[in-house]
Tab-separated table of C-alpha atoms in Angstrom:
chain	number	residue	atom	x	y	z
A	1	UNK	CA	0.000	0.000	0.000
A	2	UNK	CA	2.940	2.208	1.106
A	3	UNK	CA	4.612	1.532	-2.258
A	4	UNK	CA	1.640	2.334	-3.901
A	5	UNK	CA	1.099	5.425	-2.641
A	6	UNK	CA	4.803	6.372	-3.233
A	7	UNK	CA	4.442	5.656	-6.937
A	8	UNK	CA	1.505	7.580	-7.213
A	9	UNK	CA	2.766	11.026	-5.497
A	10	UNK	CA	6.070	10.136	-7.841
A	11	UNK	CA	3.471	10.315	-10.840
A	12	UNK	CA	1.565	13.374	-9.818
A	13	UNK	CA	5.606	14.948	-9.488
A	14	UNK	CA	6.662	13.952	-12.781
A	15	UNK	CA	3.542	15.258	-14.193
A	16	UNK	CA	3.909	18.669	-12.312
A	17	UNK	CA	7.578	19.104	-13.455
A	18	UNK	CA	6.935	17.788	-16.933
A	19	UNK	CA	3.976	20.714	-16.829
A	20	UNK	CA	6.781	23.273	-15.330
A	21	UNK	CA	8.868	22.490	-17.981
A	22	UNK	CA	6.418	22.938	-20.741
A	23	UNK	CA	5.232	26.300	-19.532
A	24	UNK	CA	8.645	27.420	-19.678
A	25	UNK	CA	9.947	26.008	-22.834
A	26	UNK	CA	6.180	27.649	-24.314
A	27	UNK	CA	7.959	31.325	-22.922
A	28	UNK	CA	10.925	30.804	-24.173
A	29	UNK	CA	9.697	29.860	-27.705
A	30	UNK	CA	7.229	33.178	-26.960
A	31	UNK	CA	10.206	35.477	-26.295
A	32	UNK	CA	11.789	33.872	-29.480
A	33	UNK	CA	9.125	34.789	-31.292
A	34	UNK	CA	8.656	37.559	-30.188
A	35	UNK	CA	11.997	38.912	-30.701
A	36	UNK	CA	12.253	37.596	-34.197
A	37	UNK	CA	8.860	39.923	-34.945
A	38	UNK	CA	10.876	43.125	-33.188
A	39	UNK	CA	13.514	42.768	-35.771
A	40	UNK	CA	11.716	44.348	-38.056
A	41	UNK	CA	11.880	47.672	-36.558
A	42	UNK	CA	15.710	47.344	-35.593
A	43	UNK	CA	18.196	49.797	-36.137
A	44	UNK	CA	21.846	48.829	-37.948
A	45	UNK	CA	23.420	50.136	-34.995
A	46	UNK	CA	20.397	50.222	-31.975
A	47	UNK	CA	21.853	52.200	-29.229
A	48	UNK	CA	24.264	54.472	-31.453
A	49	UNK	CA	22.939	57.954	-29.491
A	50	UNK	CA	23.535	56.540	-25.720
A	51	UNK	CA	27.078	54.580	-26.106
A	52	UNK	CA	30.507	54.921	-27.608
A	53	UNK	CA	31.147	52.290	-30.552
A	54	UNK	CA	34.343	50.819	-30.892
A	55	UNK	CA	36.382	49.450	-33.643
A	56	UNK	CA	35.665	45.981	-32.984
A	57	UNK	CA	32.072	46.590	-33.431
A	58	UNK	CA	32.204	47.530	-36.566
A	59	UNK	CA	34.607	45.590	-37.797
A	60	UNK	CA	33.259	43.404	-40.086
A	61	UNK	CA	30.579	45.881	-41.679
A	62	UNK	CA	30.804	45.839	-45.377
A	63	UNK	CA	31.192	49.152	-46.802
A	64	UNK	CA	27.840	49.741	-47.548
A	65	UNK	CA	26.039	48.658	-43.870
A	66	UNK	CA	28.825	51.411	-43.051
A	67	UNK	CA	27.973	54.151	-45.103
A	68	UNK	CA	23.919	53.257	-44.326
A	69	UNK	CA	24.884	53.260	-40.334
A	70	UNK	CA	26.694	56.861	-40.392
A	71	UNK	CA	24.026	58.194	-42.238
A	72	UNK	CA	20.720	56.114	-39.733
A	73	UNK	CA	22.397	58.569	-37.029
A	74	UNK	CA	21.034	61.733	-38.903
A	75	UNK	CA	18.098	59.626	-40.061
A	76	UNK	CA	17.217	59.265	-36.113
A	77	UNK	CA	16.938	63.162	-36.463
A	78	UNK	CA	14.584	63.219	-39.303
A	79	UNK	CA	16.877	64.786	-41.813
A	80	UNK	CA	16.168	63.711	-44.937
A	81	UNK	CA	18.761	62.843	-47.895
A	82	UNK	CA	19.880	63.851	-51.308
A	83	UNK	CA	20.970	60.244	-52.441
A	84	UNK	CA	18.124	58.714	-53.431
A	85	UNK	CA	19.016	55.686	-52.081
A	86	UNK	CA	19.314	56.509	-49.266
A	87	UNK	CA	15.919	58.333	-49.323
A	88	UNK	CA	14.624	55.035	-50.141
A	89	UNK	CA	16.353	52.756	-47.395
A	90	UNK	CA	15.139	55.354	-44.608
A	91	UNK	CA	11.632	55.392	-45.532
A	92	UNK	CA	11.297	51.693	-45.835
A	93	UNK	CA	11.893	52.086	-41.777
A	94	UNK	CA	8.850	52.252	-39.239
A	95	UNK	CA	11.246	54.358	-37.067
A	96	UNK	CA	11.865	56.961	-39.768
A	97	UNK	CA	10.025	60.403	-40.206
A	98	UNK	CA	12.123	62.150	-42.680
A	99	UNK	CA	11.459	66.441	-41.978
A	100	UNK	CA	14.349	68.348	-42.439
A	101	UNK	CA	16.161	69.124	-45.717
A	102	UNK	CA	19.944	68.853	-45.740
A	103	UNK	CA	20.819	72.516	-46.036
A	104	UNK	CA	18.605	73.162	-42.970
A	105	UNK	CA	19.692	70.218	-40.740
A	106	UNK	CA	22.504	71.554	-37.851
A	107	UNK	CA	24.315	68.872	-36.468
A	108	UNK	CA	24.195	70.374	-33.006
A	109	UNK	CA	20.825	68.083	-32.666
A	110	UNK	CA	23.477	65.234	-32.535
A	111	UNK	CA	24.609	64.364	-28.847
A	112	UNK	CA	28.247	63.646	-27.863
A	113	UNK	CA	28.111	59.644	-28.587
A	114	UNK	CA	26.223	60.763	-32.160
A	115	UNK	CA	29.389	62.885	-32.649
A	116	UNK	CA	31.727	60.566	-31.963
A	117	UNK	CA	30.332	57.204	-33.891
A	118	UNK	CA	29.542	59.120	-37.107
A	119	UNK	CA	33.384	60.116	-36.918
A	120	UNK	CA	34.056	56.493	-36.536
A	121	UNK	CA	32.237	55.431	-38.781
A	122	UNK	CA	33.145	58.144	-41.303
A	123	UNK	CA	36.944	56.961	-40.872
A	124	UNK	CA	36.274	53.412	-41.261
A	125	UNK	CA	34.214	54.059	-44.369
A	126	UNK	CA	37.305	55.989	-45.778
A	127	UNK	CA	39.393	52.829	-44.931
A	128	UNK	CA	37.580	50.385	-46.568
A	129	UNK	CA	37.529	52.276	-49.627
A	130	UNK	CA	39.305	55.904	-50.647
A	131	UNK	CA	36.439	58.172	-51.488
A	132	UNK	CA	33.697	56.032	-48.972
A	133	UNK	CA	30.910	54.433	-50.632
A	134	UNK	CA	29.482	55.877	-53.687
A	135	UNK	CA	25.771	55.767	-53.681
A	136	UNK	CA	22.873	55.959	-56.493
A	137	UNK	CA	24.764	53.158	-58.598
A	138	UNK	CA	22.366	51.775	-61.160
A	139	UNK	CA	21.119	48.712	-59.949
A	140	UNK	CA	21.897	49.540	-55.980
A	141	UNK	CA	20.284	47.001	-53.723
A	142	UNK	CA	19.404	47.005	-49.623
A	143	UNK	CA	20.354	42.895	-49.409
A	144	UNK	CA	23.782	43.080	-47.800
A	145	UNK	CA	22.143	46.045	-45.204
A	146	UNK	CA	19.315	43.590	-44.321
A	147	UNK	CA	21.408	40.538	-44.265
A	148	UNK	CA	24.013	42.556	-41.975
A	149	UNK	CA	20.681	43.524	-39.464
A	150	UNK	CA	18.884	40.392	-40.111
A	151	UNK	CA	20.904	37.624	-40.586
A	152	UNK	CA	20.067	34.680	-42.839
A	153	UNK	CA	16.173	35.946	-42.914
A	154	UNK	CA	15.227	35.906	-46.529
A	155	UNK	CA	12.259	37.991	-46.388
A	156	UNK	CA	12.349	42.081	-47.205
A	157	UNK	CA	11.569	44.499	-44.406
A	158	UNK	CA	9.615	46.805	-46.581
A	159	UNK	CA	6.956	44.146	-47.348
A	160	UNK	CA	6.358	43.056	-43.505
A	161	UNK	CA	4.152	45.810	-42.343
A	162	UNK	CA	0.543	45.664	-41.072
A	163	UNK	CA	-1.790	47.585	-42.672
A	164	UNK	CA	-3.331	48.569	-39.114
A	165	UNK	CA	0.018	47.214	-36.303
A	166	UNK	CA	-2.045	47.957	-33.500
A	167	UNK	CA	-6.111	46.547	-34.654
A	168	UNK	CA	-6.056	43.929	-31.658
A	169	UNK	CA	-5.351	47.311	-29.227
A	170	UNK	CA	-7.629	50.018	-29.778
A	171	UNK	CA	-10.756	51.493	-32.147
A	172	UNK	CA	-10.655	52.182	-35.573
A	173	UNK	CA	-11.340	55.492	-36.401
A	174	UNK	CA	-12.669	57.092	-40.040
A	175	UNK	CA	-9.538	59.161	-39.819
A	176	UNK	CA	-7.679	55.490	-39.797
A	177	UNK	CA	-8.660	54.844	-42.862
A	178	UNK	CA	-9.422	58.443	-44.780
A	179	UNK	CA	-8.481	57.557	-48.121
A	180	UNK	CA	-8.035	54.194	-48.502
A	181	UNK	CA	-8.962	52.150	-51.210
A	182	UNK	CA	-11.366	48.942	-50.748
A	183	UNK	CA	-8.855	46.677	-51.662
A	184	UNK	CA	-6.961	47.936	-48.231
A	185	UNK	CA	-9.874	47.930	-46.131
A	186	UNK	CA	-10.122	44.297	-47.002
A	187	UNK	CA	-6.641	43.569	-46.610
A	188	UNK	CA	-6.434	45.107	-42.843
A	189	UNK	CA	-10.032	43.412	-41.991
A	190	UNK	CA	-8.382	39.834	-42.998
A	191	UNK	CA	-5.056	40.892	-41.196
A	192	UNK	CA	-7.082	40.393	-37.461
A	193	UNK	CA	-7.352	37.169	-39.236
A	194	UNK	CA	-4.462	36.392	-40.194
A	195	UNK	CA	-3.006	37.495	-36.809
A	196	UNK	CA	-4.623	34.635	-35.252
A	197	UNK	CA	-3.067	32.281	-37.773
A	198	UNK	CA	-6.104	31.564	-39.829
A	199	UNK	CA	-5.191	30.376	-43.052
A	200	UNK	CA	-7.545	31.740	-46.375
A	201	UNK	CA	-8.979	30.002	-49.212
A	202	UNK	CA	-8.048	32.929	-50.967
A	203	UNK	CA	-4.937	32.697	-53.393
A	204	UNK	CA	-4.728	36.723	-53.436
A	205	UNK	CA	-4.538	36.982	-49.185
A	206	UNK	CA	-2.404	33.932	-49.191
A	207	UNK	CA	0.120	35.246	-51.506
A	208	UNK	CA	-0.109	38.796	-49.507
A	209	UNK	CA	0.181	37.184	-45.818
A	210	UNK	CA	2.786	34.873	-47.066
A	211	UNK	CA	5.185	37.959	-47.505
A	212	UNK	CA	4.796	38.501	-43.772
A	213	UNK	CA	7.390	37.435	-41.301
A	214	UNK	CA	5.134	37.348	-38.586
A	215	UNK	CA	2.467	35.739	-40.188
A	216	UNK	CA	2.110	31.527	-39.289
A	217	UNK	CA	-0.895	30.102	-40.853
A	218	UNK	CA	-1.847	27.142	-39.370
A	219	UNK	CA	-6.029	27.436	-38.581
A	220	UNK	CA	-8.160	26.282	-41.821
A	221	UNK	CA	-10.824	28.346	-42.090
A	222	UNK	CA	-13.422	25.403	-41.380
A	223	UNK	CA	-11.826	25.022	-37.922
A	224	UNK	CA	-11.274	29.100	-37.282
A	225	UNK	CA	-13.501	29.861	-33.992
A	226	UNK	CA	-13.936	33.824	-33.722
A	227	UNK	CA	-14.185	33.224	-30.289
A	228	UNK	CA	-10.386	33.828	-30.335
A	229	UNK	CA	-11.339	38.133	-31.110
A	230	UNK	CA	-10.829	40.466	-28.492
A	231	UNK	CA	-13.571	43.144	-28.192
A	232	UNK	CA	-11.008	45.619	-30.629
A	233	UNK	CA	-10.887	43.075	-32.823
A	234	UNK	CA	-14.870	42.509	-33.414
A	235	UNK	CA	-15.349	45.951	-33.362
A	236	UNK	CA	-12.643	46.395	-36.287
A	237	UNK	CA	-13.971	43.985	-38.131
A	238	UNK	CA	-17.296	45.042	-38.483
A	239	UNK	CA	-15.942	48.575	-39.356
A	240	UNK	CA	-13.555	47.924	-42.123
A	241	UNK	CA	-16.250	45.529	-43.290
A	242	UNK	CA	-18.645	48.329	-43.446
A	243	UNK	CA	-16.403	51.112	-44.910
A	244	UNK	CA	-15.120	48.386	-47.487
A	245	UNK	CA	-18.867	47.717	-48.793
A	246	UNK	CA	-19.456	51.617	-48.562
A	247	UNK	CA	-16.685	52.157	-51.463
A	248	UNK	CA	-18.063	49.123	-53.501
A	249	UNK	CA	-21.981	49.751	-53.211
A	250	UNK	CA	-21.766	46.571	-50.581
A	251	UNK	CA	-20.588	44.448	-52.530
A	252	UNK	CA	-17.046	44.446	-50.986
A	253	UNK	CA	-12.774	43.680	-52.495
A	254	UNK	CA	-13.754	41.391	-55.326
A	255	UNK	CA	-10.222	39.111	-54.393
A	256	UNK	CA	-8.636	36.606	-56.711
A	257	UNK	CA	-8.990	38.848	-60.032
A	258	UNK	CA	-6.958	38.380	-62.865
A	259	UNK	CA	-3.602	40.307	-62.704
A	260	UNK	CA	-4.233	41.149	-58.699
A	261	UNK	CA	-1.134	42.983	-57.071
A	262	UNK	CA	-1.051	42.314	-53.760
A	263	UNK	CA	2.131	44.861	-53.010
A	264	UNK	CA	-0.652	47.979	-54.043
A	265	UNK	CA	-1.595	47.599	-50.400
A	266	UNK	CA	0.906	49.688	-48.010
A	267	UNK	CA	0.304	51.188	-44.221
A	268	UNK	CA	-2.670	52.852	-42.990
A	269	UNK	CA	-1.941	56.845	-43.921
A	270	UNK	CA	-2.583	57.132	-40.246
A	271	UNK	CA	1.243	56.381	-39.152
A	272	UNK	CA	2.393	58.510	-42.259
A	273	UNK	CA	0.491	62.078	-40.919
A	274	UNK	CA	2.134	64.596	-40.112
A	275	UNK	CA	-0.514	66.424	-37.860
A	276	UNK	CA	-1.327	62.946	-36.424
A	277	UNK	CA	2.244	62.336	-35.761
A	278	UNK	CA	2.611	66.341	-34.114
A	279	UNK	CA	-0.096	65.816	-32.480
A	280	UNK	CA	1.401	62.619	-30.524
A	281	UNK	CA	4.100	65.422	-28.752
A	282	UNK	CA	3.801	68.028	-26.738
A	283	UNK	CA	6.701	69.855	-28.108
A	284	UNK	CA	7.281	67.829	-31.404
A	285	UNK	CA	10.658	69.475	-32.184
A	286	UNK	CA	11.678	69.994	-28.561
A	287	UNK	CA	14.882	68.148	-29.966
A	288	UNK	CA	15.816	70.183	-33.023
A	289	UNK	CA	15.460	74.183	-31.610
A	290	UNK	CA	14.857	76.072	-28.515
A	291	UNK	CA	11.104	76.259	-27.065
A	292	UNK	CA	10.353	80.105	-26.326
A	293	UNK	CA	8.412	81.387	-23.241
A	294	UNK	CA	5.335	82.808	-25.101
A	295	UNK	CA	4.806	78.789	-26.006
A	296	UNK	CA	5.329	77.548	-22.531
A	297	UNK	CA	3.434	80.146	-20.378
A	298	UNK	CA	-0.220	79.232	-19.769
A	299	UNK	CA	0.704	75.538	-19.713
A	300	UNK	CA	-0.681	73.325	-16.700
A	301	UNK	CA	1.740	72.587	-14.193
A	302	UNK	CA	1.010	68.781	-15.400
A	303	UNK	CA	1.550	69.577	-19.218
A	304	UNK	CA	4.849	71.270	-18.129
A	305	UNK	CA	5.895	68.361	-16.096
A	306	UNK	CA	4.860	65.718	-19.008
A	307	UNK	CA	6.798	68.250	-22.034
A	308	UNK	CA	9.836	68.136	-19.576
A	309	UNK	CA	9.869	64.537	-19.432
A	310	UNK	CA	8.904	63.852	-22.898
A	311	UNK	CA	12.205	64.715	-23.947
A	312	UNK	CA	14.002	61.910	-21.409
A	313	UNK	CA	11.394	59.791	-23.049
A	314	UNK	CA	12.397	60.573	-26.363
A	315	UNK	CA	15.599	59.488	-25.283
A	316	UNK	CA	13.594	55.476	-24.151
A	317	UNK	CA	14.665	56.846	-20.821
A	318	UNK	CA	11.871	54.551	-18.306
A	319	UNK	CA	10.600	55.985	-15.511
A	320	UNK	CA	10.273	55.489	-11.904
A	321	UNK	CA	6.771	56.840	-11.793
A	322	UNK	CA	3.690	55.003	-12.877
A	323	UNK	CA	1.664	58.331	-14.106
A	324	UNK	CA	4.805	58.876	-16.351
A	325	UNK	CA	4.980	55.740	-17.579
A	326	UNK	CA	1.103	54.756	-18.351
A	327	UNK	CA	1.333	58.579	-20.773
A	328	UNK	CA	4.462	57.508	-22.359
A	329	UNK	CA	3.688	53.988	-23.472
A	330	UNK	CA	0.607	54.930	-25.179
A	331	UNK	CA	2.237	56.721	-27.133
A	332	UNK	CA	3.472	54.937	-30.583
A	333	UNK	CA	6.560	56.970	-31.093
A	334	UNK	CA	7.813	55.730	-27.047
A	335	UNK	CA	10.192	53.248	-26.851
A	336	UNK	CA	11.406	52.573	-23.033
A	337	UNK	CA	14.617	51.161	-23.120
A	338	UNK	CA	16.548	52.689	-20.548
A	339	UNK	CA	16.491	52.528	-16.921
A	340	UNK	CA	16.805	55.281	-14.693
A	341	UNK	CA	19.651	54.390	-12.940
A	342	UNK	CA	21.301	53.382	-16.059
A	343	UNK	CA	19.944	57.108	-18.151
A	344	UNK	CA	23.269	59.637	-18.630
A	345	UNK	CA	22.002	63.839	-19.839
A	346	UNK	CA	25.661	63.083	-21.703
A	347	UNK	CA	22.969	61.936	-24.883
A	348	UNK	CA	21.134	65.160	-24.676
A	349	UNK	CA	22.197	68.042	-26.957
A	350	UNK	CA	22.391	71.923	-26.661
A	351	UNK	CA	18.368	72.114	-27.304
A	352	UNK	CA	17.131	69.317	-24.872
A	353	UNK	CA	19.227	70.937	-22.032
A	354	UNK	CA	18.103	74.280	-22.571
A	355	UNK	CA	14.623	73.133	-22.925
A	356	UNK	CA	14.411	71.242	-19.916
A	357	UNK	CA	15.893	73.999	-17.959
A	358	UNK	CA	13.337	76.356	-19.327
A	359	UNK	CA	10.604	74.070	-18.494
A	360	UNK	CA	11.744	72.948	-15.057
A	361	UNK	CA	11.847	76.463	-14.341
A	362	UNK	CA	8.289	76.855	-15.051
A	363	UNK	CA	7.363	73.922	-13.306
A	364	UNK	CA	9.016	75.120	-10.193
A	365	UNK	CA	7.042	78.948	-10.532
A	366	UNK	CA	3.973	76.849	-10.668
A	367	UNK	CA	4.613	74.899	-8.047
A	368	UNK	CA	7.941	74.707	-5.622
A	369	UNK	CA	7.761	70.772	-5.690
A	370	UNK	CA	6.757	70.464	-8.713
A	371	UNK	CA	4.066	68.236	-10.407
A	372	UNK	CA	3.308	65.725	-7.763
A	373	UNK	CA	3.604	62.137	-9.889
A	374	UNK	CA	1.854	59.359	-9.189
């Protein structure tokens, strides 16, 4: 009896540990995942504005992932580019919101690890070849930049966007999709779809979501249970469903026509407006001149205390406070990356310093202490 109640607790062990392990193999494969998805936004050189390179980290660039990583630091700063190729690499990147022309961009914007890369960078360019790379060569390619960033991936960044990233998160608004043709509105209605790994009879979506990196099909659609949908997601559905049949008099993206092309379909215009974009700051170009004190007078002593901050968080400085925090991460342009104990003002240049003086000063004629954070 004794032994057979000391086999069965050694069962009901196994079993637990086997479960343990599963659960924790199923994160890791998660985080994998995960990571591999994140790629896609990557810079060539990630954390270029908040540490010194060295030689050995760039030592086995090829010429051209040189030339390209020089250049992503003024890129970072939305200056835009003669070369056209260049012009085309940078706007093939989420990150990138090209705004100020070459004769007007001041390289004071650039911090003191900015400075000191693109010099490195610059010199090792010159090394590998007198003269640096030449650019706009007919028949130019981005392969060797994406296969430095990416590895052995096979797939090309500029055809692994959503049309909506962020349809699983929040509404749908008309302003969303102002302009967009029904073949679109179809496309991002079947991406909540395809998110959830439903697979489509369709030749015309599976040829599209095939392009996708992130995209696994592995649901047919006779076993697809929208039970999976998220309230977002049922909402979104129904509203691209209803602004597609608005454009075709209800009848809907005819898919699977002869001579379909399935790359006509690009990102919603919402992550390409400028006044949506502005609009996401309180001081859009806090970074790029000095803030006067006719724009900061008459501000709330909580708007001063967020437009200070915004520019650590410009930086991906995290915060210690939750209030700070919760703001930042909604929205799209935030990416935390830096803790506080770990954040140096050395990546800060002459306009971020002066503006967060400025704006502290406020702060503290509003208040003594401050804005009180939660």
């Amino acid at each position: 009896m004794k032994k057979d109640r000391k086999k069965m607790w050694r069962r009901v062990l196994e079993f637990i540990i086997a479960v343990l392990l599963g659960m924790i193999l199923h994160g890791l494969v998660r985080n994998l995942v995960a990571e591999a998805d994140a790629k896609a936004y990557e810079f060539i050189v990630p954390d270029v504005d908040i540490e010194y390179l060295s030689s050995a980290d760039i030592q086995d660039m090829p010429l051209q992932v040189v030339c390209y990583a020089k250049n992503e630091i003024y890129a970072r700063h939305g200056r835009m580019f003669q070369s056209q190729e260049l012009t085309n690499y940078f706007e093939e990147q989420l990150w990138y919101y090209g705004c100020i022309s070459p004769s007007e961009f001041s390289s004071s914007v650039l911090n003191v690890y900015e400075t000191a890369n693109i010099k490195l960078l610059s010199d090792r360019e010159s090394a590998l070849r007198s003269g640096g790379y030449v650019l706009d060569q007919p028949g130019y390619d981005f392969s060797a930049v994406y296969q430095y960033i990416y590895g052995n991936i096979s797939y090309e960044v500029q055809n692994d966007y959503y049309v909506f990233p962020d349809s699983d998160a929040r509404y749908l608004s008309n302003a969303d999709i102002q302009g967009m043709s029904a073949q679109e509105l179809c496309y991002g209605k079947n991406e909540i779809y395809a998110r959830h790994g439903r697979t489509f009879r369709s030749l015309e979506l599976t040829d599209y979501f095939a392009t996708k990196s992130w995209y696994y099909g592995s649901v047919a659609p006779s076993d697809f249970n929208s039970a999976v949908f998220n309230t977002y997601e049922n909402n979104n559905i129904k509203f691209l469903t209803d602004a597609e049949n608005a454009l075709t008099n209800g009848n809907g993206y005819v898919l699977d026509q002869p001579g379909y092309n399935i790359y006509a379909v690009g990102i919603s215009d919402y992550y390409y407006d400028d006044d949506r974009l502005e609009n996401d700051f309180i001081f859009y170009d806090s970074d790029t001149r000095y803030l006067t004190d006719a724009e900061v007078k008459g501000l709330s002593l909580q708007v001063v205390c967020y437009a200070k901050n915004e520019i650590y968080a410009r930086r991906g400085r995290i915060f210690d406070s939750q209030e700070l925090n919760d703001y930042f991460y909604s929205k799209p342009w935030y990416y935390g990356r830096i803790l506080p104990e770990d954040f140096s003002s050395d990546v800060f240049n002459k306009y971020e310093l002066a503006n967060i003086t400025l704006l502290d000063g406020y702060e503290r004629a509003l208040a003594p202490n401050g804005y009180q954070l939660y």
